[in-house]
Short mmCIF file of C-alpha atoms and ligand atoms in Angstrom, two decimals:
data_model
loop_
_atom_site.label_atom_id
_atom_site.label_comp_id
_atom_site.label_asym_id
_atom_site.label_seq_id
_atom_site.Cartn_x
_atom_site.Cartn_y
_atom_site.Cartn_z
CA MET A 1 0.00 0.00 0.00
CA ASN A 2 1.39 3.42 -0.86
CA ILE A 3 0.90 6.52 1.28
CA LYS A 4 -1.98 7.76 -0.85
CA GLU A 5 -3.83 4.46 -0.43
CA ILE A 6 -3.11 4.48 3.31
CA ARG A 7 -4.47 8.01 3.67
CA GLN A 8 -7.65 7.06 1.83
CA LEU A 9 -8.37 4.54 4.59
CA PHE A 10 -8.54 7.33 7.19
CA PRO A 11 -11.77 9.24 6.49
CA ILE A 12 -11.00 12.00 8.99
CA LEU A 13 -7.93 13.14 7.05
CA ASP A 14 -10.02 14.17 4.07
CA GLN A 15 -11.25 17.49 5.43
CA GLN A 16 -10.41 21.14 5.70
CA VAL A 17 -9.78 22.88 9.01
CA ASN A 18 -9.98 26.65 9.03
CA GLY A 19 -10.12 26.60 5.24
CA LYS A 20 -6.93 24.55 4.83
CA ASP A 21 -6.33 20.85 4.25
CA LEU A 22 -6.00 19.19 7.66
CA VAL A 23 -2.41 18.34 8.62
CA TYR A 24 -2.73 16.05 11.63
CA LEU A 25 0.51 16.00 13.60
CA ASP A 26 -0.81 14.91 16.97
CA SER A 27 -0.80 11.12 16.74
CA SER A 28 1.21 10.72 19.94
CA ALA A 29 -1.80 12.09 21.80
CA THR A 30 -4.15 9.89 19.82
CA SER A 31 -3.96 8.39 16.36
CA GLN A 32 -6.65 8.55 13.72
CA LYS A 33 -8.75 5.48 12.92
CA PRO A 34 -8.91 3.63 9.59
CA PHE A 35 -12.10 2.21 8.04
CA PRO A 36 -11.42 -1.41 9.10
CA VAL A 37 -11.34 -0.36 12.78
CA ILE A 38 -14.40 1.89 12.51
CA GLU A 39 -16.23 -0.93 10.72
CA ALA A 40 -15.22 -3.61 13.24
CA VAL A 41 -16.63 -1.51 16.09
CA SER A 42 -19.80 -0.58 14.21
CA THR A 43 -20.38 -4.18 13.05
CA TYR A 44 -20.27 -5.32 16.67
CA TYR A 45 -22.95 -2.77 17.61
CA LYS A 46 -25.01 -3.29 14.46
CA GLU A 47 -24.89 -7.09 14.24
CA TYR A 48 -23.96 -8.88 17.44
CA ASN A 49 -23.94 -6.46 20.39
CA SER A 50 -24.20 -8.76 23.38
CA ASN A 51 -22.42 -9.41 26.65
CA VAL A 52 -19.58 -11.92 26.67
CA HIS A 53 -18.78 -15.15 28.53
CA ARG A 54 -22.11 -15.70 30.31
CA GLY A 55 -24.59 -16.00 27.48
CA VAL A 56 -25.29 -19.18 25.59
CA HIS A 57 -27.29 -17.46 22.87
CA THR A 58 -25.90 -16.96 19.38
CA LEU A 59 -25.08 -13.25 19.64
CA GLY A 60 -23.36 -13.78 23.00
CA THR A 61 -21.26 -16.58 21.57
CA ARG A 62 -20.26 -14.48 18.57
CA ALA A 63 -19.32 -11.54 20.85
CA THR A 64 -17.29 -13.87 23.10
CA ASP A 65 -15.49 -15.39 20.11
CA GLN A 66 -14.60 -11.95 18.75
CA TYR A 67 -13.55 -10.58 22.16
CA GLU A 68 -11.38 -13.58 22.96
CA GLY A 69 -10.15 -13.64 19.35
CA ALA A 70 -8.89 -10.08 19.88
CA ARG A 71 -6.97 -11.27 22.94
CA GLU A 72 -5.23 -13.89 20.82
CA LYS A 73 -4.37 -11.19 18.25
CA VAL A 74 -2.81 -9.10 21.04
CA ARG A 75 -0.90 -12.14 22.31
CA LYS A 76 0.64 -12.71 18.88
CA PHE A 77 1.22 -8.99 18.31
CA ILE A 78 3.45 -8.66 21.39
CA ASN A 79 4.57 -12.32 21.37
CA ALA A 80 3.28 -13.17 24.85
CA SER A 81 3.56 -16.86 25.53
CA SER A 82 -0.11 -17.39 26.38
CA ILE A 83 -3.43 -15.53 26.45
CA GLU A 84 -3.33 -15.84 30.25
CA GLU A 85 -0.76 -13.05 30.14
CA VAL A 86 -2.96 -10.59 28.21
CA ILE A 87 -5.36 -8.47 30.27
CA PHE A 88 -7.65 -5.90 28.70
CA THR A 89 -7.71 -2.61 30.63
CA ARG A 90 -9.01 0.90 30.01
CA GLY A 91 -5.60 1.93 28.68
CA ALA A 92 -1.93 2.22 29.54
CA THR A 93 -2.71 4.36 32.59
CA THR A 94 -5.01 1.73 34.10
CA ALA A 95 -2.53 -1.03 33.25
CA LEU A 96 0.30 0.77 35.06
CA ASN A 97 -1.98 1.51 38.02
CA PHE A 98 -2.85 -2.21 38.24
CA VAL A 99 0.84 -3.11 38.43
CA ALA A 100 1.59 -0.42 41.01
CA SER A 101 -1.34 -1.42 43.19
CA SER A 102 -1.66 -5.19 42.76
CA TYR A 103 2.04 -5.97 42.48
CA GLY A 104 3.77 -2.87 43.90
CA ARG A 105 1.80 -2.19 47.05
CA ALA A 106 1.61 -5.88 47.90
CA SER A 107 5.32 -6.56 47.55
CA LEU A 108 7.07 -3.31 48.56
CA LYS A 109 8.21 -2.45 52.07
CA GLN A 110 10.27 0.22 53.82
CA GLY A 111 13.81 0.34 52.44
CA ASP A 112 12.81 -1.00 49.02
CA GLU A 113 13.37 1.14 45.95
CA ILE A 114 11.34 1.86 42.84
CA VAL A 115 13.45 3.20 39.97
CA ILE A 116 12.04 5.28 37.11
CA THR A 117 13.46 7.99 34.80
CA TYR A 118 13.09 11.76 34.47
CA MET A 119 11.40 11.37 31.10
CA GLU A 120 8.41 9.29 32.28
CA HIS A 121 4.80 10.17 31.51
CA HIS A 122 2.72 10.98 34.60
CA ALA A 123 1.05 7.57 34.12
CA ASN A 124 4.38 5.95 34.97
CA ILE A 125 5.25 8.35 37.81
CA ILE A 126 2.23 8.97 40.00
CA PRO A 127 1.21 5.31 40.55
CA TRP A 128 4.77 4.75 41.83
CA GLN A 129 4.73 7.88 44.00
CA GLN A 130 1.53 6.60 45.57
CA ALA A 131 2.87 3.05 45.99
CA ALA A 132 6.02 4.49 47.62
CA LYS A 133 3.93 6.59 50.01
CA ALA A 134 1.71 3.65 50.92
CA THR A 135 4.57 1.24 51.60
CA GLY A 136 7.49 3.38 52.77
CA ALA A 137 9.53 2.46 49.68
CA THR A 138 11.77 5.09 48.06
CA LEU A 139 11.26 6.44 44.54
CA LYS A 140 14.53 7.03 42.64
CA TYR A 141 15.18 8.59 39.23
CA ILE A 142 17.68 7.53 36.57
CA PRO A 143 19.19 10.81 35.31
CA LEU A 144 19.18 11.79 31.63
CA GLN A 145 22.13 12.53 29.37
CA GLU A 146 22.27 16.02 27.90
CA ASP A 147 20.65 14.86 24.65
CA GLY A 148 17.73 13.24 26.46
CA THR A 149 18.92 9.64 26.34
CA ILE A 150 19.61 7.20 29.16
CA SER A 151 23.06 5.71 29.69
CA LEU A 152 23.27 2.13 30.93
CA ALA A 153 26.05 3.21 33.29
CA ASP A 154 23.53 5.54 34.98
CA VAL A 155 21.01 2.69 35.16
CA GLU A 156 23.64 0.49 36.82
CA ALA A 157 24.53 3.28 39.24
CA THR A 158 20.89 3.86 40.22
CA VAL A 159 19.64 0.27 40.51
CA THR A 160 20.83 -1.41 43.73
CA SER A 161 20.15 -4.63 45.58
CA ASN A 162 17.27 -2.77 47.31
CA THR A 163 15.57 -2.02 43.99
CA LYS A 164 12.42 -4.08 43.60
CA ILE A 165 10.80 -2.39 40.60
CA VAL A 166 12.28 -0.63 37.55
CA ALA A 167 9.67 1.14 35.40
CA VAL A 168 10.73 2.79 32.13
CA MET A 169 9.00 3.98 28.96
CA GLN A 170 10.15 2.36 25.73
CA VAL A 171 9.69 5.53 23.67
CA SER A 172 9.42 9.04 25.10
CA ASN A 173 6.23 10.91 24.18
CA VAL A 174 8.18 14.18 24.38
CA LEU A 175 11.76 13.58 23.26
CA GLY A 176 11.15 10.66 20.93
CA THR A 177 14.02 8.87 22.68
CA ILE A 178 14.00 5.10 22.16
CA ASN A 179 15.14 3.58 25.43
CA PRO A 180 17.20 0.36 25.65
CA VAL A 181 14.55 -1.39 27.73
CA LYS A 182 15.91 -4.86 26.97
CA GLU A 183 19.30 -3.94 28.43
CA ILE A 184 17.64 -2.11 31.35
CA ALA A 185 15.58 -5.25 32.06
CA LYS A 186 18.82 -7.25 32.28
CA ILE A 187 20.22 -4.85 34.85
CA ALA A 188 16.94 -4.89 36.80
CA HIS A 189 16.89 -8.70 36.85
CA GLN A 190 20.53 -8.92 37.97
CA SER A 191 19.43 -6.99 41.06
CA GLY A 192 16.34 -9.13 41.56
CA ALA A 193 13.94 -6.35 40.50
CA VAL A 194 11.00 -6.68 38.11
CA MET A 195 10.95 -4.66 34.90
CA VAL A 196 7.85 -2.67 33.95
CA VAL A 197 7.72 -1.17 30.46
CA ASP A 198 5.39 1.65 29.45
CA GLY A 199 4.85 0.79 25.79
CA ALA A 200 2.22 3.45 25.03
CA GLN A 201 4.47 5.15 22.45
CA SER A 202 6.27 2.08 21.11
CA THR A 203 3.57 -0.46 20.20
CA PRO A 204 1.99 1.85 17.57
CA HIS A 205 5.28 2.32 15.78
CA MET A 206 7.62 -0.64 16.12
CA LYS A 207 7.59 -4.41 16.52
CA VAL A 208 7.42 -5.31 20.20
CA ASP A 209 8.35 -8.75 21.52
CA VAL A 210 7.81 -8.98 25.25
CA GLN A 211 9.69 -12.28 25.51
CA ASP A 212 12.69 -10.86 23.71
CA LEU A 213 12.61 -7.73 25.92
CA ASP A 214 12.21 -10.08 28.89
CA CYS A 215 10.09 -7.47 30.67
CA ASP A 216 7.83 -8.60 33.50
CA PHE A 217 4.99 -6.17 32.75
CA PHE A 218 4.19 -4.20 29.61
CA ALA A 219 1.41 -1.60 29.22
CA PHE A 220 -0.11 0.06 26.16
CA SER A 221 -3.22 1.80 24.80
CA ALA A 222 -5.21 0.98 21.66
CA HIS A 223 -6.08 4.56 20.75
CA LYS A 224 -2.49 5.49 19.88
CA MET A 225 -2.24 2.57 17.43
CA CYS A 226 -5.28 3.16 15.21
CA GLY A 227 -7.64 1.48 17.69
CA PRO A 228 -10.53 2.86 19.76
CA THR A 229 -10.23 4.93 22.93
CA GLY A 230 -10.99 3.35 26.30
CA VAL A 231 -9.12 0.10 25.81
CA GLY A 232 -5.56 -1.00 26.41
CA VAL A 233 -3.53 -3.96 27.56
CA LEU A 234 -1.53 -5.09 30.52
CA TYR A 235 0.88 -7.90 29.73
CA GLY A 236 2.36 -9.68 32.73
CA LYS A 237 4.42 -12.81 33.11
CA LYS A 238 2.14 -15.63 34.18
CA ALA A 239 4.15 -16.54 37.27
CA LEU A 240 3.77 -12.98 38.58
CA LEU A 241 0.10 -12.54 37.64
CA GLU A 242 -0.81 -15.81 39.29
CA ASN A 243 0.45 -14.57 42.63
CA MET A 244 -1.18 -11.14 42.39
CA GLU A 245 -4.54 -10.15 43.83
CA PRO A 246 -6.94 -8.50 41.37
CA ALA A 247 -7.02 -4.70 41.38
CA GLU A 248 -10.81 -4.60 40.98
CA PHE A 249 -13.57 -6.89 42.23
CA GLY A 250 -17.13 -7.70 41.17
CA GLY A 251 -18.89 -9.68 38.48
CA GLU A 252 -17.07 -11.57 35.73
CA MET A 253 -13.84 -12.05 37.68
CA ILE A 254 -15.17 -14.51 40.28
CA ASP A 255 -15.26 -18.26 40.39
CA PHE A 256 -17.46 -18.67 43.48
CA VAL A 257 -19.02 -16.12 45.86
CA ASP A 258 -20.11 -16.93 49.40
CA LEU A 259 -21.31 -14.54 52.10
CA TYR A 260 -17.88 -13.62 53.44
CA GLU A 261 -15.40 -15.17 51.04
CA SER A 262 -15.01 -15.42 47.28
CA THR A 263 -12.62 -17.07 44.87
CA TRP A 264 -11.36 -15.77 41.56
CA LYS A 265 -11.47 -17.02 38.01
CA GLU A 266 -8.25 -18.17 36.40
CA LEU A 267 -6.00 -15.84 34.39
CA PRO A 268 -6.55 -13.51 32.64
CA TRP A 269 -10.20 -13.08 33.66
CA LYS A 270 -9.52 -12.58 37.34
CA PHE A 271 -8.19 -9.15 36.36
CA GLU A 272 -11.22 -8.17 34.26
CA ALA A 273 -13.97 -7.24 36.71
CA GLY A 274 -17.35 -6.22 35.30
CA THR A 275 -18.56 -6.18 31.72
CA PRO A 276 -15.36 -5.88 29.73
CA ILE A 277 -14.50 -3.38 27.01
CA ILE A 278 -16.01 -5.55 24.29
CA ALA A 279 -16.27 -3.16 21.34
CA GLY A 280 -12.91 -1.64 22.25
CA ALA A 281 -11.10 -4.96 22.32
CA ILE A 282 -12.65 -5.98 19.00
CA GLY A 283 -11.56 -2.62 17.55
CA LEU A 284 -8.05 -3.17 18.89
CA GLY A 285 -7.99 -6.57 17.19
CA ALA A 286 -8.90 -4.88 13.90
CA ALA A 287 -6.20 -2.24 14.47
CA ILE A 288 -3.61 -4.98 14.97
CA ASP A 289 -4.69 -6.67 11.71
CA PHE A 290 -4.42 -3.31 9.95
CA LEU A 291 -0.95 -2.46 11.31
CA GLU A 292 0.33 -5.95 10.58
CA ASP A 293 -0.98 -5.77 7.02
CA ILE A 294 1.10 -2.66 6.44
CA GLY A 295 3.99 -4.02 8.50
CA LEU A 296 5.41 -2.51 11.68
CA GLU A 297 8.87 -2.38 10.07
CA ASN A 298 7.48 -0.29 7.20
CA ILE A 299 5.66 2.01 9.61
CA TYR A 300 8.80 2.49 11.69
CA LYS A 301 10.92 3.21 8.60
CA HIS A 302 8.40 5.72 7.27
CA GLU A 303 8.18 7.66 10.55
CA HIS A 304 11.90 7.53 11.14
CA SER A 305 12.56 9.01 7.73
CA LEU A 306 9.89 11.69 8.30
CA ALA A 307 11.54 12.60 11.63
CA GLU A 308 14.94 12.84 9.91
CA TYR A 309 13.45 14.93 7.11
CA ALA A 310 11.78 17.22 9.66
CA LEU A 311 14.98 17.57 11.68
CA ASP A 312 16.97 18.48 8.54
CA LYS A 313 14.30 20.86 7.33
CA LEU A 314 13.71 22.63 10.65
CA SER A 315 17.07 22.63 12.37
CA GLY A 316 18.21 25.80 10.60
CA THR A 317 15.08 27.76 11.55
CA GLU A 318 16.06 30.86 13.48
CA GLY A 319 14.95 30.84 17.10
CA LEU A 320 13.74 27.22 16.99
CA THR A 321 14.92 24.85 19.75
CA ILE A 322 14.32 21.17 19.11
CA TYR A 323 14.55 18.87 22.13
CA GLY A 324 15.74 15.28 22.20
CA PRO A 325 18.33 13.09 20.52
CA LYS A 326 19.12 12.87 16.81
CA GLU A 327 18.18 9.19 16.71
CA ARG A 328 14.49 9.24 17.56
CA ALA A 329 10.98 8.01 16.90
CA GLY A 330 8.60 10.22 14.87
CA ILE A 331 8.21 12.88 17.53
CA LEU A 332 9.47 16.44 17.28
CA THR A 333 9.21 18.62 20.36
CA PHE A 334 10.23 22.24 20.05
CA ASN A 335 9.93 25.83 21.19
CA LEU A 336 10.03 29.01 19.16
CA GLU A 337 12.01 31.74 20.88
CA ASP A 338 9.79 34.37 22.54
CA VAL A 339 6.57 32.65 21.48
CA HIS A 340 4.55 30.62 23.96
CA PRO A 341 3.91 27.08 22.66
CA HIS A 342 0.15 27.60 23.06
CA ASP A 343 0.43 30.57 20.71
CA VAL A 344 2.45 28.46 18.28
CA ALA A 345 -0.24 25.77 18.34
CA THR A 346 -3.00 28.36 17.90
CA VAL A 347 -1.34 29.98 14.89
CA LEU A 348 -0.64 26.57 13.34
CA ASP A 349 -4.27 25.56 13.92
CA ALA A 350 -5.37 28.57 11.92
CA GLU A 351 -3.40 27.00 9.05
CA GLY A 352 -5.08 23.62 9.54
CA ILE A 353 -2.04 22.10 11.29
CA ALA A 354 -2.78 20.19 14.50
CA VAL A 355 0.13 20.06 16.96
CA ARG A 356 0.02 19.71 20.73
CA ALA A 357 1.25 22.30 23.22
CA GLY A 358 1.74 21.96 26.94
CA HIS A 359 3.65 19.80 29.37
CA HIS A 360 2.60 16.54 27.63
CA CYS A 361 1.93 14.86 31.00
CA ALA A 362 5.64 14.97 31.73
CA GLN A 363 6.16 17.81 34.20
CA PRO A 364 9.37 16.38 35.74
CA LEU A 365 10.82 16.26 32.22
CA MET A 366 9.74 19.88 31.59
CA LYS A 367 11.60 20.80 34.79
CA TRP A 368 14.66 18.96 33.49
CA LEU A 369 14.37 20.82 30.15
CA LYS A 370 13.94 24.07 32.13
CA VAL A 371 10.75 24.99 30.31
CA SER A 372 7.14 25.06 31.41
CA ALA A 373 5.78 23.78 28.12
CA THR A 374 6.70 22.89 24.55
CA ALA A 375 4.99 22.35 21.22
CA ARG A 376 5.06 18.86 19.75
CA ALA A 377 4.54 17.50 16.25
CA SER A 378 4.17 13.74 16.07
CA PHE A 379 4.09 11.64 12.92
CA TYR A 380 2.36 8.44 12.01
CA LEU A 381 1.99 6.17 9.01
CA TYR A 382 -0.35 8.59 7.21
CA ASN A 383 1.88 11.69 7.38
CA THR A 384 3.87 12.96 4.42
CA GLU A 385 6.97 15.06 3.68
CA GLU A 386 4.64 17.63 2.16
CA GLU A 387 2.98 17.99 5.57
CA VAL A 388 6.38 18.49 7.20
CA ASP A 389 7.05 21.23 4.61
CA LYS A 390 3.78 22.90 5.56
CA LEU A 391 4.76 22.76 9.23
CA ALA A 392 8.19 24.26 8.49
CA ASP A 393 6.73 27.10 6.40
CA ALA A 394 4.05 27.82 8.98
CA LEU A 395 6.64 27.97 11.77
CA ILE A 396 8.67 30.55 9.85
CA ARG A 397 5.50 32.63 9.36
CA THR A 398 4.63 32.24 13.06
CA LYS A 399 8.05 33.53 14.04
CA GLU A 400 7.76 36.49 11.65
CA TYR A 401 4.25 37.29 12.86
CA PHE A 402 5.26 37.44 16.52
CA THR A 403 8.48 39.35 15.71
CA ASN A 404 6.50 42.00 13.82
CA VAL A 405 3.60 42.27 16.25
CA PHE A 406 5.63 42.47 19.47
N1 LIG B 501 2.61 6.63 28.67
C1 LIG B 501 2.95 7.38 27.63
C2 LIG B 501 4.38 7.42 27.19
C3 LIG B 501 1.98 8.11 26.94
O1 LIG B 501 2.34 8.87 25.90
C4 LIG B 501 0.65 8.03 27.37
C5 LIG B 501 -0.45 8.82 26.67
N2 LIG B 501 -0.16 10.15 26.44
C6 LIG B 501 0.34 7.22 28.46
C7 LIG B 501 1.35 6.52 29.08
C8 LIG B 501 -1.04 7.08 28.97
O2 LIG B 501 -1.87 6.50 28.04
P1 LIG B 501 -3.46 6.57 28.21
O3 LIG B 501 -3.80 8.00 28.41
O4 LIG B 501 -3.98 6.03 26.92
O5 LIG B 501 -3.80 5.71 29.38
#
């Protein structure tokens, strides 16, 4: 499929915003959805909307088959060894909260350490802050190199025999840094710690193999990888999940309920309390089929070359600071001298270009960068060099506009 054919599968891209062709450069916040995903979700509602697992009627069986079929697609997509290790959640945030509460709070004690990095998203910071407060454990940060990468020497210096949990993002949603999580997992394991990976920004863009990474937990969201909002995945190694208490309780996750005691279903269902996210999971399954049809390697190559093109094109722009390393995923975070990033985003929006401005749920990283906010353009499989050109031209005009007005 060429880029034109890919774009035609995303109906939302074919529109004008403020009188200009839409240039959507905010896929790190959420990606757009192709027809096969929209159709999978609407077919569920139109043809076989029904609750799963309990019903014996035909629609219920079809819904269960599709829902559980999506779990198998996820298993293959991340190469988990069994479907028992694939839990559907509301998203990466919920998945990370489950790990911090069900695993973290139950296993941590005073004197233990949780190690994260300065570049983490709030979803991979606050659950650990709370787990540390609840248990008396200490939260420690791996420092960043000047270019926004992590050195393994710093990981080794931070992780000690007291470290019980190391939690790191695979790809930064701000800097685009691709972290060596496989090597970090090795260091964590040498110290007897478990490795948690926030894969929210990696699964949409590159092939992930949880067995090769040898991580203990892995979290991601469907909506950043062409799937619906409100659904995501927690992968966990079976041996760990088996010994964990569920994070939520109620219907669906029980085996037997008595007046004062209850027992849980087997994995993975003991972690899925209540009516699950049926349409969402089915949509995620369709998104996986779609991404695999195009090929994660092709998607990665396309975005990587767009990021390189954008870096080349923009790096000479007067007054433009670009944050993060040269080798990066398709994310470009920047500031224009003397122009607030919200103003940059507003002016770009007037030209039909959607970029994000703010702290990107990474306030400790903003502190490290010594800024309160940045603007961010993020690329996905449907973006083109022509769109990067439009961004570059619009940024020059933005700079001129603010120089002349103020
Ligand atoms: N981690 C990272 C790196 C992210 O970019 C995001 C989403 N911005 C999250 C976690 C949280 O994902 P969600 O909001 O889908 O739960």
